[in-house]
Coordinates of C-alpha atoms and ligand atoms in Angstrom, one line a residue:
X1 CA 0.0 0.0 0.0
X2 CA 1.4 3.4 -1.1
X3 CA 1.7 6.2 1.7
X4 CA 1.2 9.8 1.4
X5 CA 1.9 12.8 4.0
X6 CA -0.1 15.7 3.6
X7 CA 0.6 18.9 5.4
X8 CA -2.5 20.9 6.1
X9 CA -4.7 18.7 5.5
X10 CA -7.4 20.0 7.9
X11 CA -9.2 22.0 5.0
X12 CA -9.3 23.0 1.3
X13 CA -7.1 21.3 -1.4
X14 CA -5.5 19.7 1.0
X15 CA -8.2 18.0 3.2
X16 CA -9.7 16.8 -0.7
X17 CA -6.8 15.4 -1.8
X18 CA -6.5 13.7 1.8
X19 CA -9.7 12.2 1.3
X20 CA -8.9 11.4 -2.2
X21 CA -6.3 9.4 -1.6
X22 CA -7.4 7.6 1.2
X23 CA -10.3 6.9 -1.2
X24 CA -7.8 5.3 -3.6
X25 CA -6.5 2.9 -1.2
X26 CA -3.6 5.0 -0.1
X27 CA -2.5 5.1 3.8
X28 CA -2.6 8.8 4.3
X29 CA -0.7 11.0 7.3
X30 CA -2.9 13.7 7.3
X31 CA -1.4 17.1 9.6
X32 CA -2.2 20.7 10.6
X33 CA -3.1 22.8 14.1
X34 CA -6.8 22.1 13.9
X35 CA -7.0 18.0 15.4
X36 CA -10.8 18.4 15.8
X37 CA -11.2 18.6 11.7
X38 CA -9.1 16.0 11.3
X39 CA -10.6 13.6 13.7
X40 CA -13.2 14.3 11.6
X41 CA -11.2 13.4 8.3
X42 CA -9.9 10.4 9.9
X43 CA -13.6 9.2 10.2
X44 CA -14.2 9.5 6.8
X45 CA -11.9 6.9 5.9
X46 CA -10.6 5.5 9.5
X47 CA -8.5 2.5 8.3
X48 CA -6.5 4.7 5.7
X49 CA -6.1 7.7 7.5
X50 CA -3.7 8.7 10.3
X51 CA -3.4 12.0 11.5
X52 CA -1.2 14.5 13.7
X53 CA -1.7 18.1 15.1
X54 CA 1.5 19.7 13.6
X55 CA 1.8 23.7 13.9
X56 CA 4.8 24.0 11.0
X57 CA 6.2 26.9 13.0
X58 CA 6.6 25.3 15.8
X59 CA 10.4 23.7 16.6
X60 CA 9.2 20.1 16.7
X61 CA 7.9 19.8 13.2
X62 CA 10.3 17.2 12.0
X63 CA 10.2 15.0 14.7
X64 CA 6.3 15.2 14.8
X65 CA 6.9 14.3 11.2
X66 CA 9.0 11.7 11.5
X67 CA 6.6 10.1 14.0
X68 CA 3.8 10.1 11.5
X69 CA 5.2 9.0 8.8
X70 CA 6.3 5.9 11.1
X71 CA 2.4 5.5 12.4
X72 CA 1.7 5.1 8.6
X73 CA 4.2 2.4 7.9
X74 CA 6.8 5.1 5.6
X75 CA 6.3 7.5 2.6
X76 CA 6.5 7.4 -0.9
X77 CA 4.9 11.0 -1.3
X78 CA 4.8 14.5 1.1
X79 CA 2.3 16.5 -0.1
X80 CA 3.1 20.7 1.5
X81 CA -0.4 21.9 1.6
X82 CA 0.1 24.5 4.6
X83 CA -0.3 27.9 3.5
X84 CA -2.1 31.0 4.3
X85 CA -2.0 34.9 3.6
X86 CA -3.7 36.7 0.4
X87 CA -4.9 39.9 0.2
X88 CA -3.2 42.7 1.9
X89 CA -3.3 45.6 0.5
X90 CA -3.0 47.4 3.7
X91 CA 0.4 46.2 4.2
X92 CA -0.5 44.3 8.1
X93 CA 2.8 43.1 9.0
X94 CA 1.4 40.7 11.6
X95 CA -0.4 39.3 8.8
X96 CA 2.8 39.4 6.4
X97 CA 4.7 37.8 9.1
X98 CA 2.3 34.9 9.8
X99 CA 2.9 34.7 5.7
X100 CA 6.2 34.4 6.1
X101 CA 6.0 31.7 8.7
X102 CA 4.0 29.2 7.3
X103 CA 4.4 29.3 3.7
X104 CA 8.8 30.4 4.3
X105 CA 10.0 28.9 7.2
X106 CA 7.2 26.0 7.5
X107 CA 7.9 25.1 4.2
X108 CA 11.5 24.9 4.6
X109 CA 11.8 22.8 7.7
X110 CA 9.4 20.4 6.5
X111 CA 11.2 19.6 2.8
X112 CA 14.1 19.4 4.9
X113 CA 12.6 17.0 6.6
X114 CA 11.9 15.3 4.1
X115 CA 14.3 15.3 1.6
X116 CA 16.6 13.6 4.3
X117 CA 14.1 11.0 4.9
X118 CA 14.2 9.9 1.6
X119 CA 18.2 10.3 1.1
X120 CA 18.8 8.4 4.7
X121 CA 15.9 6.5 5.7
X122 CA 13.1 5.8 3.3
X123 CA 13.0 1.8 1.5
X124 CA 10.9 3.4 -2.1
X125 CA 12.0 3.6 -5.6
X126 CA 11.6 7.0 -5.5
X127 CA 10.2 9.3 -3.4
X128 CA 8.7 12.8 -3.8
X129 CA 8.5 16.2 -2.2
X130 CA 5.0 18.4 -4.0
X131 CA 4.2 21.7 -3.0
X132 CA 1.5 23.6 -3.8
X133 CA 3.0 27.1 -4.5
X134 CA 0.6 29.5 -6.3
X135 CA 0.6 31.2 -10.1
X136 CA 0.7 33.9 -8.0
X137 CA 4.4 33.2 -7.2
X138 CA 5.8 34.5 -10.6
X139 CA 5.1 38.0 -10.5
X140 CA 5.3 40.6 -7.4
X141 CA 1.5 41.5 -6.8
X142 CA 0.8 44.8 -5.1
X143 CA -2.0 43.6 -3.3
X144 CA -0.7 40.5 -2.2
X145 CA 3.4 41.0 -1.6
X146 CA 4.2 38.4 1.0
X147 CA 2.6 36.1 0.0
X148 CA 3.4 36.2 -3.8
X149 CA 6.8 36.6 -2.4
X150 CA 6.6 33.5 -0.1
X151 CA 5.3 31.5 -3.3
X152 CA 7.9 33.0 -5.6
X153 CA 10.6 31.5 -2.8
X154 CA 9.1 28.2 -2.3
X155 CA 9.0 28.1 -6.4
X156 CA 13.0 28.9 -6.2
X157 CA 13.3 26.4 -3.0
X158 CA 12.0 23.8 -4.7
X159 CA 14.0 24.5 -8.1
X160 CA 17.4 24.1 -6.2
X161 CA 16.1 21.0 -4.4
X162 CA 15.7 19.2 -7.5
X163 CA 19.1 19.9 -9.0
X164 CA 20.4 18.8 -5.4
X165 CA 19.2 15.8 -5.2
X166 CA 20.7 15.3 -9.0
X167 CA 24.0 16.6 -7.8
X168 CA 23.7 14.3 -5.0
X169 CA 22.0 11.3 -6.2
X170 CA 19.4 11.3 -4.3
X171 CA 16.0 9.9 -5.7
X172 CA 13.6 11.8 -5.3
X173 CA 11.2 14.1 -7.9
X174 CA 9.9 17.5 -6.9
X175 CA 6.6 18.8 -7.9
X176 CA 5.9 22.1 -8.2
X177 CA 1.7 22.9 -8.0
X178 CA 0.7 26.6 -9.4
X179 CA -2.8 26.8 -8.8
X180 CA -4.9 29.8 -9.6
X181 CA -7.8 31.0 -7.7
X182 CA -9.5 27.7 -5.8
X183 CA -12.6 28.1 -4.2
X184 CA -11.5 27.3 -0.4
X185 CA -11.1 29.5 3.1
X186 CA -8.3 31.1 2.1
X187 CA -10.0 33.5 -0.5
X188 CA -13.2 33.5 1.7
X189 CA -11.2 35.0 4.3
X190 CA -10.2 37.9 1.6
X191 CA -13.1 41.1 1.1
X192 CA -15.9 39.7 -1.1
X193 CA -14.7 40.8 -4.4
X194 CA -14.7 38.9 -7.8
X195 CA -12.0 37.2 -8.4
X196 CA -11.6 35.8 -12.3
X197 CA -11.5 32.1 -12.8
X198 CA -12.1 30.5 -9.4
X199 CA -12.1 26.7 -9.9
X200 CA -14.0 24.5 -7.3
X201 CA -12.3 21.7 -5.4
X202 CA -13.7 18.9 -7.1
X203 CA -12.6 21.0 -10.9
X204 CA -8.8 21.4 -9.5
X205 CA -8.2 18.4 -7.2
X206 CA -8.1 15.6 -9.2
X207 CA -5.7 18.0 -11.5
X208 CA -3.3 18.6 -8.9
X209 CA -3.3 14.8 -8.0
X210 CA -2.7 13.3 -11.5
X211 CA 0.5 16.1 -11.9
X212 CA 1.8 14.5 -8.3
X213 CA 1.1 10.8 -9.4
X214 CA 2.5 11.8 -12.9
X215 CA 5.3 13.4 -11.5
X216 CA 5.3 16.6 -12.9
X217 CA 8.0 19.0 -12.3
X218 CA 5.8 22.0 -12.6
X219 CA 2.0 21.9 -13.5
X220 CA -0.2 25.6 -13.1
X221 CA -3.5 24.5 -13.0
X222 CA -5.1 24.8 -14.9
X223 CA -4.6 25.8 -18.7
X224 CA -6.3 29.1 -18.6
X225 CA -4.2 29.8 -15.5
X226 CA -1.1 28.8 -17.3
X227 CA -2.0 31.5 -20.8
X228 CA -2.6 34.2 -18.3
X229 CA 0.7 32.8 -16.4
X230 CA 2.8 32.8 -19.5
X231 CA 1.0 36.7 -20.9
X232 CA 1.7 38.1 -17.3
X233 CA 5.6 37.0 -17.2
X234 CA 5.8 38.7 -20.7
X235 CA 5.1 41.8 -19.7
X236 CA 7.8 43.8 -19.2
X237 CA 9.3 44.9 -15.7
X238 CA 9.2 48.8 -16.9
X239 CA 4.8 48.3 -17.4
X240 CA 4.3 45.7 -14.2
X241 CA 4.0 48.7 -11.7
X242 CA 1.9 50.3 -13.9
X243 CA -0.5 47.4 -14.6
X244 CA -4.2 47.8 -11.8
X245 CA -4.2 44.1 -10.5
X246 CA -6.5 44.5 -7.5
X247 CA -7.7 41.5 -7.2
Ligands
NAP301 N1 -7.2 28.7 -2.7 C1 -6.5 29.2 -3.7 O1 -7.1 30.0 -4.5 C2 -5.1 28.9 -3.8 C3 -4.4 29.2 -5.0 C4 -3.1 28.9 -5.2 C5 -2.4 28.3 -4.2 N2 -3.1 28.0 -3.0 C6 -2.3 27.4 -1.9 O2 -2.8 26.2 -1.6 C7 -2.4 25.9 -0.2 C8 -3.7 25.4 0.5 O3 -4.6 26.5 0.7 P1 -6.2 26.3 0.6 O4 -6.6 27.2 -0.5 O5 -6.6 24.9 0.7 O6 -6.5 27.1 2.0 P2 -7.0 26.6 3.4 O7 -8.3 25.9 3.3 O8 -7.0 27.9 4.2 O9 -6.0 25.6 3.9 C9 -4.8 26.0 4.5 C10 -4.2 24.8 5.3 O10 -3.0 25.2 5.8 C11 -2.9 24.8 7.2 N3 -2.0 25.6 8.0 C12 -2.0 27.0 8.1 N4 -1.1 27.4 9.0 C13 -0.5 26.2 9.5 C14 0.5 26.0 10.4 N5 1.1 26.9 11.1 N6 0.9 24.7 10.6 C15 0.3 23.7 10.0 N7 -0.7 23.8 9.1 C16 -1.1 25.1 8.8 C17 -4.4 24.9 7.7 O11 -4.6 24.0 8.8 P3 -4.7 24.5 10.3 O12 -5.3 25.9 10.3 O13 -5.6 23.5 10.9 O14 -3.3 24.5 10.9 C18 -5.1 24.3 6.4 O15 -5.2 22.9 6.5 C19 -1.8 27.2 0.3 O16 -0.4 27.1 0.3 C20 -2.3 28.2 -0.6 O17 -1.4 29.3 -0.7 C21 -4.4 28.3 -2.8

């Protein structure tokens, strides 16, 4: 049986791709702060599903990691769902720092944690580190600098993992996810505006999953994101300021 670690799982993208593959017959380590929702995740699927309260900014985040990819019997995939931030316009550093945290520093530790699991420890083929970054993460947006910032880095992060594990021989494949807008908390939690081209879960889930299984280096989902993706990075840096992206 295949094993997957997903890292907050406890809603949107990644709580459906947890219960995705725990409906395919995967074991699934499913993580994040909030235990209640993912007591209730376990339940959906109780025999596939294993799960641990893991705040990624806390200092014990690989050792709580370590200790659930042992409850699940290993890992052949880590799935870095854990994200927040958006819209800030009003430039809230407390916001910007929490930002910063999560998608930054959680990221960091936890593909660190990772990627020497599967150089020292892991008995797979090959293993893989997926991230879901953002299409936001190729250009600096005004109204959202931190965070398209924190997705630019984990875009680069990622990058010089995979030549890394080439220059070190280490097998493992590194999937980059670029999503556009998806219809979860985190733009609920933005001011009601509308926002072009929001795909639902059950539209951009089963996407991001066959780019994992397919291993995909990089996959912007979906292909309307990835015209608009390759347009915007052809704009030249002298007319980006100028350019009125509120959304
Ligand atoms: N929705 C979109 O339009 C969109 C587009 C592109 C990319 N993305 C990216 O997709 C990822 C998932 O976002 P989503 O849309 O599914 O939003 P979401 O429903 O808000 O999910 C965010 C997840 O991150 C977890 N998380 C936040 N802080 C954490 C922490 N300190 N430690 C551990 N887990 C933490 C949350 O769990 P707890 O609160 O329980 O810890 C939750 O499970 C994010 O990286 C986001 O940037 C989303």
């Amino acid at each position: 049986m295949k094993r997957i670690v997903i890292i907050g799982a406890s809603s949107g993208i990644g709580r459906r791709i947890a219960t995705d593959f725990a409906r395919y017959g995967w074991r699934v380590g499913a993580a994040a702060r909030n235990t209640e929702a993912l007591t209730e995740l376990k339940a959906l699927y109780p025999d596939n599903i294993e799960y641990a309260g893991i705040d990624v900014t806390a200092p014990d985040v690989e050792k709580k990691l370590y200790d659930l990819i042992e409850t699940i019997g290993g890992m052949d995939i880590i799935l870095y769902c854990a994200g927040c931030g958006w819209y800030n316009p009003e430039l809230d550093s407390e916001d910007d720092e929490r930002t910063i945290a999560v998608n930054v520093g959680g990221m960091t530790k936890v593909c660190i944690a990772a990627y020497k699991y599967f150089r020292d420890t892991a008995n797979v083929d090959k293993g893989r580190i997926a991230v879901i970054t953002s299409v936001a993460g190729t250009k600096g947006l005004g109204v959202s600098a931190a965070y398209s910032a924190s997705k630019s880095y984990q875009q680069k992060y990622l990058q010089a993992l995979d030549q890394l594990a080439h220059i070190q021989h280490v097998n493992v494949g590194i999937t980059d996810i670029r999503p556009g807008f998806v219809d979860t908390g985190l733009l609920k939690r933005t001011p009601a505006r509308d926002l072009p081209m929001v795909m639902s879960l059950d539209y951009a889930a089963p996407r991001i999953e066959l780019a994992i299984l397919r291993g995909r280096r990089v996959a912007t989902i979906d292909s309307r994101w990835a015209v608009v993706n390759t347009l915007w990075r052809m704009i030249p840096g002298c007319l980006w300021p100028h350019l009125q992206f509120k959304v």
